[in-house]
mmCIF file of C-alpha atoms in Angstrom:
data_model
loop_
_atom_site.group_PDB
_atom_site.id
_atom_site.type_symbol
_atom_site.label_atom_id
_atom_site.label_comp_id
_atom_site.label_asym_id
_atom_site.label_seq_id
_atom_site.Cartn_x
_atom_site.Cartn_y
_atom_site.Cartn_z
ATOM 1 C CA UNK A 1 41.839 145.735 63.811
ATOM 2 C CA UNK A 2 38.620 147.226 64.462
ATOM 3 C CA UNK A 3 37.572 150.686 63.192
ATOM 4 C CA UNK A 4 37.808 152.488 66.299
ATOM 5 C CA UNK A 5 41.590 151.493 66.990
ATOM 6 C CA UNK A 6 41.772 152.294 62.910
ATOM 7 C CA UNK A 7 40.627 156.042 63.481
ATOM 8 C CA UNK A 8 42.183 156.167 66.815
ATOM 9 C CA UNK A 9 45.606 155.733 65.132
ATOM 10 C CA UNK A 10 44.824 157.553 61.965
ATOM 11 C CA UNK A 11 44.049 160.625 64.937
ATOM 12 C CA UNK A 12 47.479 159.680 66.226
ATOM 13 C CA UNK A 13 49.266 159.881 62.716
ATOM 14 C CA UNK A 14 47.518 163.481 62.044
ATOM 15 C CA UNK A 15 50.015 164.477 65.375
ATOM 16 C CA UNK A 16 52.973 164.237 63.257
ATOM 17 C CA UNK A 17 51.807 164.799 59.778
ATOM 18 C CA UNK A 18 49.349 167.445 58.153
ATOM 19 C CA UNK A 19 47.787 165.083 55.904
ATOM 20 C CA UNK A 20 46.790 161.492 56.032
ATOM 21 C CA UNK A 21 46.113 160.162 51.887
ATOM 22 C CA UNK A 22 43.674 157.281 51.206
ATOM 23 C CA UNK A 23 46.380 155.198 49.583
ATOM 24 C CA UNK A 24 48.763 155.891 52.743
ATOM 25 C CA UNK A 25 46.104 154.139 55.039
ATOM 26 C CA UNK A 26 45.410 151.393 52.480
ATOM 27 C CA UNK A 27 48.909 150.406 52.698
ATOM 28 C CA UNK A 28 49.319 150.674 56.564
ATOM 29 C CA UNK A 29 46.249 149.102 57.639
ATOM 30 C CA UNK A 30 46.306 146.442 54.949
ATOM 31 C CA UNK A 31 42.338 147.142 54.450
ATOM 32 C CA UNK A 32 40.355 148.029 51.007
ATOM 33 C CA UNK A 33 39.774 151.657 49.740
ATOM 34 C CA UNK A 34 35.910 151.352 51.206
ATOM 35 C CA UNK A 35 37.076 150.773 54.858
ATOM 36 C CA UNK A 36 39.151 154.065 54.368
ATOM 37 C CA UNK A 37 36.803 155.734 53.269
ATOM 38 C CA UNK A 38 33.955 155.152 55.940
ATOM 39 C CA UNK A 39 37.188 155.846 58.730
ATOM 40 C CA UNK A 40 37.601 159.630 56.829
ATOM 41 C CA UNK A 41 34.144 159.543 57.347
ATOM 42 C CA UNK A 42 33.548 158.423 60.698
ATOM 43 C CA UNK A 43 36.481 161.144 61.766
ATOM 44 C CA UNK A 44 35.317 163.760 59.797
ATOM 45 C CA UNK A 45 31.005 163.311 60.661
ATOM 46 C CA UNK A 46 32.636 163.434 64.569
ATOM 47 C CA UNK A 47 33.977 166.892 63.545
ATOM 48 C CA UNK A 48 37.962 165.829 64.204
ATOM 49 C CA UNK A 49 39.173 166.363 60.867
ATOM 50 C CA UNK A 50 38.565 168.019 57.665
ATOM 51 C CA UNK A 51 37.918 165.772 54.956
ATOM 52 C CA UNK A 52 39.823 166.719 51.400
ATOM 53 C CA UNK A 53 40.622 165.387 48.071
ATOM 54 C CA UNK A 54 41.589 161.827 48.722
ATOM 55 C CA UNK A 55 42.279 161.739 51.858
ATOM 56 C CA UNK A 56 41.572 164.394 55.707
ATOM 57 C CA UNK A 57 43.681 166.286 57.124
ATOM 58 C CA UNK A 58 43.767 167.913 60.883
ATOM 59 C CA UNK A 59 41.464 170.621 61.630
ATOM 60 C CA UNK A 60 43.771 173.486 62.098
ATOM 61 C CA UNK A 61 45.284 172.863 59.169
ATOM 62 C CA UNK A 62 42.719 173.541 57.118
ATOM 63 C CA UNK A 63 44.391 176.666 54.995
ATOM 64 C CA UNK A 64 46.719 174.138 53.680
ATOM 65 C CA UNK A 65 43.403 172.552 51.938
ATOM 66 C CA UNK A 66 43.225 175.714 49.083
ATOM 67 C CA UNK A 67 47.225 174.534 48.279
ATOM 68 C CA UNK A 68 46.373 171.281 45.954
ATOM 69 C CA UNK A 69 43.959 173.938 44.027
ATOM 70 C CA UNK A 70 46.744 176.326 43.784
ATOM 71 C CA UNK A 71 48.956 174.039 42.078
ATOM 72 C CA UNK A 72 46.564 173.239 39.578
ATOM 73 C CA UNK A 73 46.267 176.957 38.714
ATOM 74 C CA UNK A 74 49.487 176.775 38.422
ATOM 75 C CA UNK A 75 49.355 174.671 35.004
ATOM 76 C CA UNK A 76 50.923 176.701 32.133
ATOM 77 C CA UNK A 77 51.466 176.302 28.305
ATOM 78 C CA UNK A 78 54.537 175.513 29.042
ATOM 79 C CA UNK A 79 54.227 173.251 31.700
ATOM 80 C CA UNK A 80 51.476 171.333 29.687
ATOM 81 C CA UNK A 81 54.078 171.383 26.694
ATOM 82 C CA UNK A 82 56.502 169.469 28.997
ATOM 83 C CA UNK A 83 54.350 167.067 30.550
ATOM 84 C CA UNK A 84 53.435 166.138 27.036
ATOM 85 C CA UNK A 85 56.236 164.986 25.944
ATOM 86 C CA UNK A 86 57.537 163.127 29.078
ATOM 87 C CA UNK A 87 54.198 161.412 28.592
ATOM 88 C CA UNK A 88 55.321 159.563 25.586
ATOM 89 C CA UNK A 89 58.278 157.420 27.734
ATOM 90 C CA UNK A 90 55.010 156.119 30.104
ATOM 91 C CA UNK A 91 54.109 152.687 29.319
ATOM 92 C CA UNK A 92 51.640 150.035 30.664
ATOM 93 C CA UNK A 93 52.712 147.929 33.737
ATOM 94 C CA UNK A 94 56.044 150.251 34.340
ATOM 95 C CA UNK A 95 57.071 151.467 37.911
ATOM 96 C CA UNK A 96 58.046 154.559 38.022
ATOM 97 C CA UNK A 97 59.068 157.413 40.465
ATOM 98 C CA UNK A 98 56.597 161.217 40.613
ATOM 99 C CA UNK A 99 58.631 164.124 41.934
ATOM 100 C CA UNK A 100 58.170 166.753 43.914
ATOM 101 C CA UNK A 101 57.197 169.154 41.012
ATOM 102 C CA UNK A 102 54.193 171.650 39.319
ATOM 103 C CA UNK A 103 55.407 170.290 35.876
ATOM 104 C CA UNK A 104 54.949 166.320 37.349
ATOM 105 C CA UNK A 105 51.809 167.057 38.798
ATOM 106 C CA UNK A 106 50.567 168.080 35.561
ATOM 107 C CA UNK A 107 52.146 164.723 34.047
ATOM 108 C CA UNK A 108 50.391 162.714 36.650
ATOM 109 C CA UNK A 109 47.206 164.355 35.861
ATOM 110 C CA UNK A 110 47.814 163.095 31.902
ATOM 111 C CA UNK A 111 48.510 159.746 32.987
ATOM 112 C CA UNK A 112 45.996 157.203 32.033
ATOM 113 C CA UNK A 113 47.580 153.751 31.581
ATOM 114 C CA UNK A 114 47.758 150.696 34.378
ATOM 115 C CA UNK A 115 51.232 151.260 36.455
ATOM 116 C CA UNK A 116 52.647 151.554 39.239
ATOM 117 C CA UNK A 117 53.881 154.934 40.837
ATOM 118 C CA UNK A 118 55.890 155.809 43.594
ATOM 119 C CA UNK A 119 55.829 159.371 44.907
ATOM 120 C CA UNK A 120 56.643 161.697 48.213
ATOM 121 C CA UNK A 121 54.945 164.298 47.231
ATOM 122 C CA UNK A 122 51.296 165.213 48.629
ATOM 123 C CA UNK A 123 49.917 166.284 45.400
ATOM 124 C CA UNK A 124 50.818 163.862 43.234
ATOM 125 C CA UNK A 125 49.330 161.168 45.836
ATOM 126 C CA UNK A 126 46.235 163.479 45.830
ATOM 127 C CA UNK A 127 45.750 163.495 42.059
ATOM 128 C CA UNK A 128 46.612 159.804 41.522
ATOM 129 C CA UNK A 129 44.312 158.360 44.402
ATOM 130 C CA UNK A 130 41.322 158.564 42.123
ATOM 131 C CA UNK A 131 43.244 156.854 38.848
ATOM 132 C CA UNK A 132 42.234 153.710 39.339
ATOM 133 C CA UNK A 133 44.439 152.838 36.647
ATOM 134 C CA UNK A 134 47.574 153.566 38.927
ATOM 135 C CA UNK A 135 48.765 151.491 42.321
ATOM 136 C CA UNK A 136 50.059 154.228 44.216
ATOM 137 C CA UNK A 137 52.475 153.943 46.555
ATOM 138 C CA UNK A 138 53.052 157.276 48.927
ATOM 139 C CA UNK A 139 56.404 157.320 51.188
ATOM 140 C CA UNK A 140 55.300 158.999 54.786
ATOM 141 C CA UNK A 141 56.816 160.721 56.785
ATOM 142 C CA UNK A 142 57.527 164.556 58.163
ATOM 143 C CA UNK A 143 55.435 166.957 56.094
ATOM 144 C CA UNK A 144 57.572 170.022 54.583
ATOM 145 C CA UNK A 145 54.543 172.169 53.607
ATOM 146 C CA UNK A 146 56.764 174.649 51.758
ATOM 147 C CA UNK A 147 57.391 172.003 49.107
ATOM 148 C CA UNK A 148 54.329 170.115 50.311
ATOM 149 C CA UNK A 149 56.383 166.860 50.360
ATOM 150 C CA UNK A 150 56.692 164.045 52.943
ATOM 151 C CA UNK A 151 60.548 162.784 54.055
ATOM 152 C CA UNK A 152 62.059 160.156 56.748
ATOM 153 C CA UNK A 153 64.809 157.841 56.447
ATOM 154 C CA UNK A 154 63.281 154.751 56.970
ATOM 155 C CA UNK A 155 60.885 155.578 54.205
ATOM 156 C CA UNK A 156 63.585 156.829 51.699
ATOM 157 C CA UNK A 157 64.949 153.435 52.194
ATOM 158 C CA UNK A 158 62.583 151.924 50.526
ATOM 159 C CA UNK A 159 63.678 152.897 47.203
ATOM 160 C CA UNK A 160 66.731 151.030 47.585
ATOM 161 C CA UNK A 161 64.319 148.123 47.280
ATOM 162 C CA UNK A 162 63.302 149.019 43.607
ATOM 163 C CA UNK A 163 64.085 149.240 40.658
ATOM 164 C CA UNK A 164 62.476 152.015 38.844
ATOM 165 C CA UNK A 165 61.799 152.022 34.740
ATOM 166 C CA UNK A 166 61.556 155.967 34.864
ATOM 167 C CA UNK A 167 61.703 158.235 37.350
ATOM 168 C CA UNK A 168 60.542 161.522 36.543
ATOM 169 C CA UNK A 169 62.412 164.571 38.397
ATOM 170 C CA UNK A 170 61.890 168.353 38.594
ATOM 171 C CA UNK A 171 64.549 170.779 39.447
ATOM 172 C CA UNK A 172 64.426 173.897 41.985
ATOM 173 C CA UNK A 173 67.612 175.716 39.940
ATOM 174 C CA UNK A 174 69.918 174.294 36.523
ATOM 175 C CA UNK A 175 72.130 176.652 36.587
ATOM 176 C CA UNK A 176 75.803 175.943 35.139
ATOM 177 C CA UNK A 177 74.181 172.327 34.566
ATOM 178 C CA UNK A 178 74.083 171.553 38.228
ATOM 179 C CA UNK A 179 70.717 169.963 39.259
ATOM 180 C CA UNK A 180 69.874 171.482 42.783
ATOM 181 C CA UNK A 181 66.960 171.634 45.017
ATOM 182 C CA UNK A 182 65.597 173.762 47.918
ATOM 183 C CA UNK A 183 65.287 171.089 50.797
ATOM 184 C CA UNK A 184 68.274 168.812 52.051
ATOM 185 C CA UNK A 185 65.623 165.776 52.403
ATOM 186 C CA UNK A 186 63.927 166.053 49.022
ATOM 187 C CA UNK A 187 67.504 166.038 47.426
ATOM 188 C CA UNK A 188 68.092 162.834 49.129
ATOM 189 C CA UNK A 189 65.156 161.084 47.918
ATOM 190 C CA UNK A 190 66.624 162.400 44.170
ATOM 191 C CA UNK A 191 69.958 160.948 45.245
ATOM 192 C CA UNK A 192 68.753 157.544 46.117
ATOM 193 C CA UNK A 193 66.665 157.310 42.687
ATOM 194 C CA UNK A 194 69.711 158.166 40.642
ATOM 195 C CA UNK A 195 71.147 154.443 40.844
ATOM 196 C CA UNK A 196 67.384 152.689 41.116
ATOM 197 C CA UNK A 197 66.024 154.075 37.933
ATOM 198 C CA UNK A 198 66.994 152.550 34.525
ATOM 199 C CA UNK A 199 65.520 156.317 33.022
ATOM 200 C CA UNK A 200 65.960 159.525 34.938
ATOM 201 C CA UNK A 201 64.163 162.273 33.237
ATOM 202 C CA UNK A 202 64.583 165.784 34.426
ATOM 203 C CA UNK A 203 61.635 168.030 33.637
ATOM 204 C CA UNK A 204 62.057 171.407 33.772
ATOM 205 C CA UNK A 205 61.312 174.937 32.008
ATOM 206 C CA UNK A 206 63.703 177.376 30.394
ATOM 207 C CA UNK A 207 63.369 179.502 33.248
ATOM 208 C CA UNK A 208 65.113 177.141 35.984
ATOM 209 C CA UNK A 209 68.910 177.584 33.830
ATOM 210 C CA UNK A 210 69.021 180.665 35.663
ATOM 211 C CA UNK A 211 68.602 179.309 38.908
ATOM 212 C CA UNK A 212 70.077 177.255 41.813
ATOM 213 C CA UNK A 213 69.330 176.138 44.693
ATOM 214 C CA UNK A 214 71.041 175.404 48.259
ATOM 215 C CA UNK A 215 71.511 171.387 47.283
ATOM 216 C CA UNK A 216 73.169 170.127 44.106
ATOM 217 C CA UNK A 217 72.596 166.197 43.504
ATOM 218 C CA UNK A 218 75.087 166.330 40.304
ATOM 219 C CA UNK A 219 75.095 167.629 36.878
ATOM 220 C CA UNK A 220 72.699 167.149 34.006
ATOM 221 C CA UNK A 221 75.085 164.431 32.764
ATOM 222 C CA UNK A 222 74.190 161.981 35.659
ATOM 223 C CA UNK A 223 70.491 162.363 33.709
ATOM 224 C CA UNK A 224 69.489 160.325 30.406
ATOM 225 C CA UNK A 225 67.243 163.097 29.022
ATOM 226 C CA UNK A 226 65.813 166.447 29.806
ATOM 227 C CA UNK A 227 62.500 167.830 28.636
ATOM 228 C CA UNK A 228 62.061 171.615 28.862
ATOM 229 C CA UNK A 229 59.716 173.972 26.945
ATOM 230 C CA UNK A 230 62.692 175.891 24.768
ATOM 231 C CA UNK A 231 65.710 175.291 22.897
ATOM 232 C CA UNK A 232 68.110 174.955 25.413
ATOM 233 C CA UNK A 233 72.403 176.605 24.636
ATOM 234 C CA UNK A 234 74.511 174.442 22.779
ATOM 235 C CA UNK A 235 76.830 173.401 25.758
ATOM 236 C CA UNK A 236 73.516 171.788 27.329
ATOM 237 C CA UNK A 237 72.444 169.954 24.470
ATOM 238 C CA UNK A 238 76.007 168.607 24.235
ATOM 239 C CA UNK A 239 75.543 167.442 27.618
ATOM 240 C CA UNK A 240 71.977 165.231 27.980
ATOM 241 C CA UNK A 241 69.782 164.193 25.747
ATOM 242 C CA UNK A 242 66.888 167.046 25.170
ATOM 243 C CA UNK A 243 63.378 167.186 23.852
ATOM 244 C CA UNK A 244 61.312 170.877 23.443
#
């Protein structure tokens, strides 16, 4: 394929989606991380699209640009605290799944050995497509900008495909030990990685046992361990392996 049908169709993708990653078109095209990058280029010296941390995105979008930088001032203590210790179950050569989560995107930031990752969520992708360390794999799809996450079926399907050593999840609300989430499509993806993952690690502060959300995917007992930045009640601990 030549470049102009590449950008043409990278154009075409930006309809649907707000973001296009450079490991998204490495794994489309089936071309190296320097032909991505002189496309973005190409697109973005022609003035039809912004370019942004590891990847473009379209024009009118652009507000959505300061939301990766947001996150990252969103890294607490606490958050740190918990990424640290889910660090400790990440080994060389593993694949594992990245949620949709603040306390995940600080793990990714951590990580720093050769693996494979699999992730929906825009953020992670952005922080991990500079590790060269990492193969990154980004599922595509609609863009929920809320939860800045990317969801179809066809994609989600994938995962059925895999088998996963950990897959690290966050939690919208733990409430009553239910595990729920905001968005009916991100609690799919959850779904599907709770019988592909030979680990599934929920990581989550104190703060979300006081609150649910609209979709439940199970309890914390369909989990192997949860990591969390305080002492959690006894009827928890009784429930799931924890570390603080």
């Amino acid at each position: 394929m030549y470049q102009a049908q590449r950008t043409d169709a990278m154009l075409d993708l930006l309809n649907h989606q707000e973001i296009l990653t450079t490991e998204m078109m490495i794994e489309r095209f089936k071309v190296s991380r320097d032909t991505v990058r002189r496309d973005f280029t190409k697109l973005a010296d022609e003035g039809k699209v912004k370019r942004v941390h590891g990847g473009i995105m379209r024009l009118e979008s652009e507000k959505e640009a300061f939301s990766f930088n947001d996150r990252i001032k969103e890294f607490t203590e606490s958050k740190k605290h918990i990424a640290g210790l889910a660090r400790t179950f990440i080994k060389s050569n593993q694949t594992d799944f990245f949620d949709v989560s603040t306390v995940v995107l600080q793990l990714a930031q951590m990580t720093d050995v050769a693996m494979t990752i699999y992730t929906h969520s825009l953020d992670n992708s952005i922080m991990l497509s500079t590790n060269e360390k990492v193969d990154l794999h980004t599922l595509g799809g609609k863009f929920f900008p809320k939860n800045r996450f990317f969801y179809s079926l066809d994609e989600a399907m994938i995962l059925k495909n895999i088998s996963f050593d950990v897959a690290f999840i966050g939690a919208a609300g733990l409430k009553d030990g239910q595990v729920s989430f905001e968005n009916q499509e991100d609690a799919q993806v959850k779904r599907l990685l709770l019988s592909h993952a030979k680990q599934k690690i929920i990581l989550a502060e104190s703060t979300k046992f006081q609150k649910s959300a609209t979709y439940s995917i199970g309890t914390l007992a369909d989990f192997d361990y949860l990591i969390t930045d305080k002492k959690p009640a006894k009827q928890i601990i009784s429930t799931i392996n924890v570390k603080y």
